[in-house]
PDB file of N, CA and C in Angstrom:
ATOM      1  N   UNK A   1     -14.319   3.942 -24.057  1.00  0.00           N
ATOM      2  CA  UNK A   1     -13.484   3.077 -23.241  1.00  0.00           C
ATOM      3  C   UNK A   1     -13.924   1.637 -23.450  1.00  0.00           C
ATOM      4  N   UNK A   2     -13.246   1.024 -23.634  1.00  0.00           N
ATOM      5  CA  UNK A   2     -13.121  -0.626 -24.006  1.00  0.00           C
ATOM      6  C   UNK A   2     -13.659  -1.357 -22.685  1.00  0.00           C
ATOM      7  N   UNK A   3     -13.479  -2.514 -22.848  1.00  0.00           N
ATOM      8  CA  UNK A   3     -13.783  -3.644 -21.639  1.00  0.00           C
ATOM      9  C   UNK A   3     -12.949  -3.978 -20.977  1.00  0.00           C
ATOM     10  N   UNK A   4     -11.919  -4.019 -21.796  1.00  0.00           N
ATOM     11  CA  UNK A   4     -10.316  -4.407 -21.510  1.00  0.00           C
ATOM     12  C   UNK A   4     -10.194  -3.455 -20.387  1.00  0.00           C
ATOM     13  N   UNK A   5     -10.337  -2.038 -20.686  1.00  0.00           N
ATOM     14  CA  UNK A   5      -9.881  -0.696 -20.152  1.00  0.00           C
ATOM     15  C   UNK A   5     -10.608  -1.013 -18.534  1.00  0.00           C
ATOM     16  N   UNK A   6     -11.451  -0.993 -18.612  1.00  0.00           N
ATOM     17  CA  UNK A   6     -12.740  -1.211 -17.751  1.00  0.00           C
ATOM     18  C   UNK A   6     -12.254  -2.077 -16.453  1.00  0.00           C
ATOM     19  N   UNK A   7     -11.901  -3.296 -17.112  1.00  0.00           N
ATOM     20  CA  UNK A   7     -11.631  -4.205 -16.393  1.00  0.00           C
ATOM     21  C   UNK A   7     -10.388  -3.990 -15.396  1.00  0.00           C
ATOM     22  N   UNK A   8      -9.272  -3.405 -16.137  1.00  0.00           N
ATOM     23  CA  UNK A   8      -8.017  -2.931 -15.752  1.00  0.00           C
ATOM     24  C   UNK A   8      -8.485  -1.603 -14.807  1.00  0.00           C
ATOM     25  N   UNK A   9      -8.835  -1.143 -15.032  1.00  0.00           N
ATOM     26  CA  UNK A   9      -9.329   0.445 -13.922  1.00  0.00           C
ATOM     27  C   UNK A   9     -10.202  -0.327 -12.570  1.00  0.00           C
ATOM     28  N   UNK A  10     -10.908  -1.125 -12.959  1.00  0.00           N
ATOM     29  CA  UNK A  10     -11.508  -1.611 -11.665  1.00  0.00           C
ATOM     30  C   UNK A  10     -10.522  -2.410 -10.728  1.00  0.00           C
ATOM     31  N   UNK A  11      -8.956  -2.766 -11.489  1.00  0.00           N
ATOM     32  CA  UNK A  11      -8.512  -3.943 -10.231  1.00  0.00           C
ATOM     33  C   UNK A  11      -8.008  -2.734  -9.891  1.00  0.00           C
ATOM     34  N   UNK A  12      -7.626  -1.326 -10.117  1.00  0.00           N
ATOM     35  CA  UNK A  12      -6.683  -0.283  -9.394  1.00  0.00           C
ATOM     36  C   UNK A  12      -6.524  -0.579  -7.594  1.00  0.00           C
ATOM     37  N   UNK A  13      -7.963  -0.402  -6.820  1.00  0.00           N
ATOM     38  CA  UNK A  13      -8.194  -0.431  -5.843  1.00  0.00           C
ATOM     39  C   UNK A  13      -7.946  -1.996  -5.014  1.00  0.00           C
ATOM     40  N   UNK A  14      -8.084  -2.960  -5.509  1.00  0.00           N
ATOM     41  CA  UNK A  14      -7.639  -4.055  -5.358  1.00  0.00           C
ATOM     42  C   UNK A  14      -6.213  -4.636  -5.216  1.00  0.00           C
ATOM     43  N   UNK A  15      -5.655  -4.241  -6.292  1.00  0.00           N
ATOM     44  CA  UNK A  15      -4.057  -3.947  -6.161  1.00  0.00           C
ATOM     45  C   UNK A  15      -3.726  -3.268  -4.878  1.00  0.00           C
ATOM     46  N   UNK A  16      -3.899  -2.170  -4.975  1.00  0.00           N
ATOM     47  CA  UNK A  16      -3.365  -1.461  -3.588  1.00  0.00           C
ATOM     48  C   UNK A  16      -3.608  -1.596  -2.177  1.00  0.00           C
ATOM     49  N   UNK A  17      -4.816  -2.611  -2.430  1.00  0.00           N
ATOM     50  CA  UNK A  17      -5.275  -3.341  -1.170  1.00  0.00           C
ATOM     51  C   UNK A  17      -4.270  -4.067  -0.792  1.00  0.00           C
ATOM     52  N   UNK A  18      -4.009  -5.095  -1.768  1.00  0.00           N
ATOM     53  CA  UNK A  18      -3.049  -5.758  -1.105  1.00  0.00           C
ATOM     54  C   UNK A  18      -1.930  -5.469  -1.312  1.00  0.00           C
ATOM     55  N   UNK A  19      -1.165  -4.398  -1.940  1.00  0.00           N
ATOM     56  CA  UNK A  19       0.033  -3.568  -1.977  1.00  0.00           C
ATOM     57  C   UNK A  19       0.074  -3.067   0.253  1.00  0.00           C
ATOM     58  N   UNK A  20      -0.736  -2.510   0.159  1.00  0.00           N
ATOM     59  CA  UNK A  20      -0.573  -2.126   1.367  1.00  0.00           C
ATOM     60  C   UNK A  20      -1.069  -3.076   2.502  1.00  0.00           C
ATOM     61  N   UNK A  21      -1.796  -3.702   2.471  1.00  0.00           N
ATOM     62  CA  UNK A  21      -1.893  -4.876   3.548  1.00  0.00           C
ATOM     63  C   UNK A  21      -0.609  -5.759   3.614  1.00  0.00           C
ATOM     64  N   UNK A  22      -0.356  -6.323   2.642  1.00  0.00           N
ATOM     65  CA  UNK A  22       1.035  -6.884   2.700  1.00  0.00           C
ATOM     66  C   UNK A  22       2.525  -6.112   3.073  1.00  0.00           C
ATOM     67  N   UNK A  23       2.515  -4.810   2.786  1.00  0.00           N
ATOM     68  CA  UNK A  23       3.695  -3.941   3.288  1.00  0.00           C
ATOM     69  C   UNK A  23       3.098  -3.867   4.753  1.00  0.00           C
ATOM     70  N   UNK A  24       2.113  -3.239   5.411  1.00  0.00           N
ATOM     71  CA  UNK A  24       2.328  -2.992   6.448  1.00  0.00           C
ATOM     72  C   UNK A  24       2.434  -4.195   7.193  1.00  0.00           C
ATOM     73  N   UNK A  25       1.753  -5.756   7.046  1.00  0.00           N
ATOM     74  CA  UNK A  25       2.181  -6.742   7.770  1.00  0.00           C
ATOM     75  C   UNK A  25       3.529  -6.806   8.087  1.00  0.00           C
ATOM     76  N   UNK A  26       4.186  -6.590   6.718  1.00  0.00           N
ATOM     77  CA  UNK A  26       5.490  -6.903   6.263  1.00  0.00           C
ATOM     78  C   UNK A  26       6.379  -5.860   7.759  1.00  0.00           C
ATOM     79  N   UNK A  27       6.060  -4.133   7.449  1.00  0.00           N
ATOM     80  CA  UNK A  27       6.448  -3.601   8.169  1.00  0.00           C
ATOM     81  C   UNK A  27       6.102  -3.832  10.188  1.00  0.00           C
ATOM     82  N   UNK A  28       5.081  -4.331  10.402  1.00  0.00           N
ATOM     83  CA  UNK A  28       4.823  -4.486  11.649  1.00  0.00           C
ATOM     84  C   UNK A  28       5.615  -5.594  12.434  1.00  0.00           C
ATOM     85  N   UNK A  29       6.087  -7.014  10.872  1.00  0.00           N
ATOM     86  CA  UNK A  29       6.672  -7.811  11.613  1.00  0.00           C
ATOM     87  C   UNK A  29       8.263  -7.523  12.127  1.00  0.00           C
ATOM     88  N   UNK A  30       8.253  -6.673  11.130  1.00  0.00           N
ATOM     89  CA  UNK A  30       9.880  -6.167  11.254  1.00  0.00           C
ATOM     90  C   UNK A  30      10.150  -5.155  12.547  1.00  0.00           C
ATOM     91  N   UNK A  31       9.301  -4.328  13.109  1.00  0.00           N
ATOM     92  CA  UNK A  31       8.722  -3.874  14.451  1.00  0.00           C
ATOM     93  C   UNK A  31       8.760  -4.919  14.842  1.00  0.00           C
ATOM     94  N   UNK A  32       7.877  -5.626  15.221  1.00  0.00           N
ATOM     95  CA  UNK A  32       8.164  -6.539  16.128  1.00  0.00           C
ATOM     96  C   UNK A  32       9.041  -7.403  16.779  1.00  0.00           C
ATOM     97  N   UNK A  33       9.816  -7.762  15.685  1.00  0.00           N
ATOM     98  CA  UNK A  33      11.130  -8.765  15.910  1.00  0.00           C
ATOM     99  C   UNK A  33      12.190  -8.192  16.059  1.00  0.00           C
ATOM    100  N   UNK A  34      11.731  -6.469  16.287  1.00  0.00           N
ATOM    101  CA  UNK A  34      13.410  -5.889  16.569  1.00  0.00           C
ATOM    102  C   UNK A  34      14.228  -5.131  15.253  1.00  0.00           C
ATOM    103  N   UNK A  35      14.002  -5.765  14.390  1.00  0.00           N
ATOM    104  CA  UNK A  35      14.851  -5.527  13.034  1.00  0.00           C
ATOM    105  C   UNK A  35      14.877  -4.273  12.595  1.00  0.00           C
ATOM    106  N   UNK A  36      13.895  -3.297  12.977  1.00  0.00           N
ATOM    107  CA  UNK A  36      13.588  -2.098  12.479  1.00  0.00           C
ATOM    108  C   UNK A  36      13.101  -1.457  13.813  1.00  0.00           C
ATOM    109  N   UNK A  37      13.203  -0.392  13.801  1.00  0.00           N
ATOM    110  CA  UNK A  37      13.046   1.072  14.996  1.00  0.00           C
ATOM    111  C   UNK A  37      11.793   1.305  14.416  1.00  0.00           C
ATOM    112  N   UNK A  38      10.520   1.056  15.200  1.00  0.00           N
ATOM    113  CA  UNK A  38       9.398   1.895  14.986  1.00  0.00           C
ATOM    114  C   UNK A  38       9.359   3.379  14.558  1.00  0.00           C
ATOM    115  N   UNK A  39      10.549   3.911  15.373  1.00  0.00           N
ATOM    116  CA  UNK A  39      10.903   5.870  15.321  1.00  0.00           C
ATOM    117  C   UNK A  39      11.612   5.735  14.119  1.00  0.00           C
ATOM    118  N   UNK A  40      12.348   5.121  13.466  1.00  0.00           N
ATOM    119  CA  UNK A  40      13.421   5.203  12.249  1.00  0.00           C
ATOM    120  C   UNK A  40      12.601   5.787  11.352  1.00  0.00           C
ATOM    121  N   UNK A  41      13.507   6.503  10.777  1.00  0.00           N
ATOM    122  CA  UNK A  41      13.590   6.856   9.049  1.00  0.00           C
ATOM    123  C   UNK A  41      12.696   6.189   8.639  1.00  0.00           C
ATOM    124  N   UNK A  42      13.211   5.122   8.343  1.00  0.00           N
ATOM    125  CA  UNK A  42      12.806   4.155   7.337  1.00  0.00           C
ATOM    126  C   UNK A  42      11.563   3.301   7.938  1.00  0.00           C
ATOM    127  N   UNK A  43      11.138   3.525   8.991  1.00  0.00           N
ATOM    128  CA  UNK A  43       9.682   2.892   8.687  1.00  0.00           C
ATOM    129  C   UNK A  43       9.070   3.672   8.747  1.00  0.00           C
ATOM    130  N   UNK A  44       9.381   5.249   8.419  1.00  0.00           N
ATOM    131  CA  UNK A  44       8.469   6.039   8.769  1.00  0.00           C
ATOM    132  C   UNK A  44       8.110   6.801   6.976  1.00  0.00           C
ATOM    133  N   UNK A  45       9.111   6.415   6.343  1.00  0.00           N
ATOM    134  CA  UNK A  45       8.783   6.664   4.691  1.00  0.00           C
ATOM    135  C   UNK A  45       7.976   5.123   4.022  1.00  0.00           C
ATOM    136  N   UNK A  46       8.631   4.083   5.010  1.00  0.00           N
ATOM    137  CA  UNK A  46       7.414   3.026   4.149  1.00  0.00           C
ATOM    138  C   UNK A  46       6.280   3.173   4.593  1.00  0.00           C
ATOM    139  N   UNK A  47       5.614   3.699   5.793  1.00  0.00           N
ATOM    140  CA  UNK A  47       4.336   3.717   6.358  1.00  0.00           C
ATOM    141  C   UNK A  47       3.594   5.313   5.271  1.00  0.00           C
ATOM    142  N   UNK A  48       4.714   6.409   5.438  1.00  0.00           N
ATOM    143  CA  UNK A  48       3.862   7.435   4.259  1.00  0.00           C
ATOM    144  C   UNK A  48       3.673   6.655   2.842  1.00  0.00           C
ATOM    145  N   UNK A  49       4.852   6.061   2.093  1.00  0.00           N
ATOM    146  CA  UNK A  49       4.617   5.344   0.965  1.00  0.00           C
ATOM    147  C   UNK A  49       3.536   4.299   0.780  1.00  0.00           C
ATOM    148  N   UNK A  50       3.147   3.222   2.024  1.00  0.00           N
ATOM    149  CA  UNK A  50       2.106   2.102   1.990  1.00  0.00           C
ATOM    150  C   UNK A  50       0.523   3.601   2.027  1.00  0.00           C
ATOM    151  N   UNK A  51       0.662   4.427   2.804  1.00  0.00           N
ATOM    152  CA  UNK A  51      -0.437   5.250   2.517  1.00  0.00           C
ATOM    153  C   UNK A  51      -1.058   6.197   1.743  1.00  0.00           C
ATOM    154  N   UNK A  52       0.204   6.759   0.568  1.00  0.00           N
ATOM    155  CA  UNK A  52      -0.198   7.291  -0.411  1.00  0.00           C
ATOM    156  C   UNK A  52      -0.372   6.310  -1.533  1.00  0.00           C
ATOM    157  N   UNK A  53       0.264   4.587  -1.863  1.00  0.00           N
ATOM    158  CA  UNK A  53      -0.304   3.865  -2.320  1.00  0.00           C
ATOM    159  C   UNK A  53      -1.510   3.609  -2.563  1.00  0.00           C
ATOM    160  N   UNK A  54      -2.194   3.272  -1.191  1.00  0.00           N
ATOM    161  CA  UNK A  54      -3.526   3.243  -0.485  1.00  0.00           C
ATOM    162  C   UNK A  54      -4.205   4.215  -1.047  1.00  0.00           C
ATOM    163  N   UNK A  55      -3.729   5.347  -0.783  1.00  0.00           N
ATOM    164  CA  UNK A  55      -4.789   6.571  -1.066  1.00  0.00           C
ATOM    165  C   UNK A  55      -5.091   6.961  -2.656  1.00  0.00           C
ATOM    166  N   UNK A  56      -3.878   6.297  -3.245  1.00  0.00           N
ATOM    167  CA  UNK A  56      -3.924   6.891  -4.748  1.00  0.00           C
ATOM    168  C   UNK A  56      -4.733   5.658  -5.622  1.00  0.00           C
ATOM    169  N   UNK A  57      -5.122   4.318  -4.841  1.00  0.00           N
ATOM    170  CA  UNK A  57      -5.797   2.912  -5.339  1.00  0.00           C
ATOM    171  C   UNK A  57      -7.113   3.499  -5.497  1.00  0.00           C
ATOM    172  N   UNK A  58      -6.999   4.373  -3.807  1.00  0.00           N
ATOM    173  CA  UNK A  58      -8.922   4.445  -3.679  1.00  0.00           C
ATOM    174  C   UNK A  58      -9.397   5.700  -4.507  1.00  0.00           C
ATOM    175  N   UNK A  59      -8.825   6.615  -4.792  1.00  0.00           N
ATOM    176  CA  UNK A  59      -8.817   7.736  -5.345  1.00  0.00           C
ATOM    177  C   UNK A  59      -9.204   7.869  -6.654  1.00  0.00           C
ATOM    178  N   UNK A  60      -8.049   7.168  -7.637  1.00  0.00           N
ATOM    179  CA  UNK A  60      -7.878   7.229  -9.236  1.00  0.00           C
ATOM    180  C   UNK A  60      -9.508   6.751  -9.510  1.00  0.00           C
ATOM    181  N   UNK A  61     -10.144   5.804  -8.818  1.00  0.00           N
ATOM    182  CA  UNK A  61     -10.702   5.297  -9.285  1.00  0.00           C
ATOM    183  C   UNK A  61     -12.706   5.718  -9.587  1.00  0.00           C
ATOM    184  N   UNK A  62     -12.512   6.822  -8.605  1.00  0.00           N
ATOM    185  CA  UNK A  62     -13.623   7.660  -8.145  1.00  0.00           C
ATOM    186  C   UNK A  62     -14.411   8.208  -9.276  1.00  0.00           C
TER     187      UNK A  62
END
């Protein structure tokens, strides 16, 4: 495995840090201001999606 390679495998977890810090802000403000149903559908597949993100950043990288 290269350096290049190396380098790229280590931001995995980093990425998804802020993949998911930024969605769920994203999603909480939209809760908040009304725009979206906490109970809905749909914040309830972006909250599984921001967490298998999450989980697959911290994971791959093990």
């Amino acid at each position: 495995m290269g350096a290049a390679e190396n380098a790229t495998a280590d931001r995995g977890p980093v990425v998804a840090g802020v993949i998911v810090s930024v969605g769920s802000a994203t999603l909480v403000a939209l809760i908040a201001s009304g725009i979206v149903s906490p109970f809905s559908i749909f914040s309830l597949e972006i909250a599984v999606m921001l967490a298998v993100i999450g989980w697959l950043g911290g994971v791959r990288n093990v």
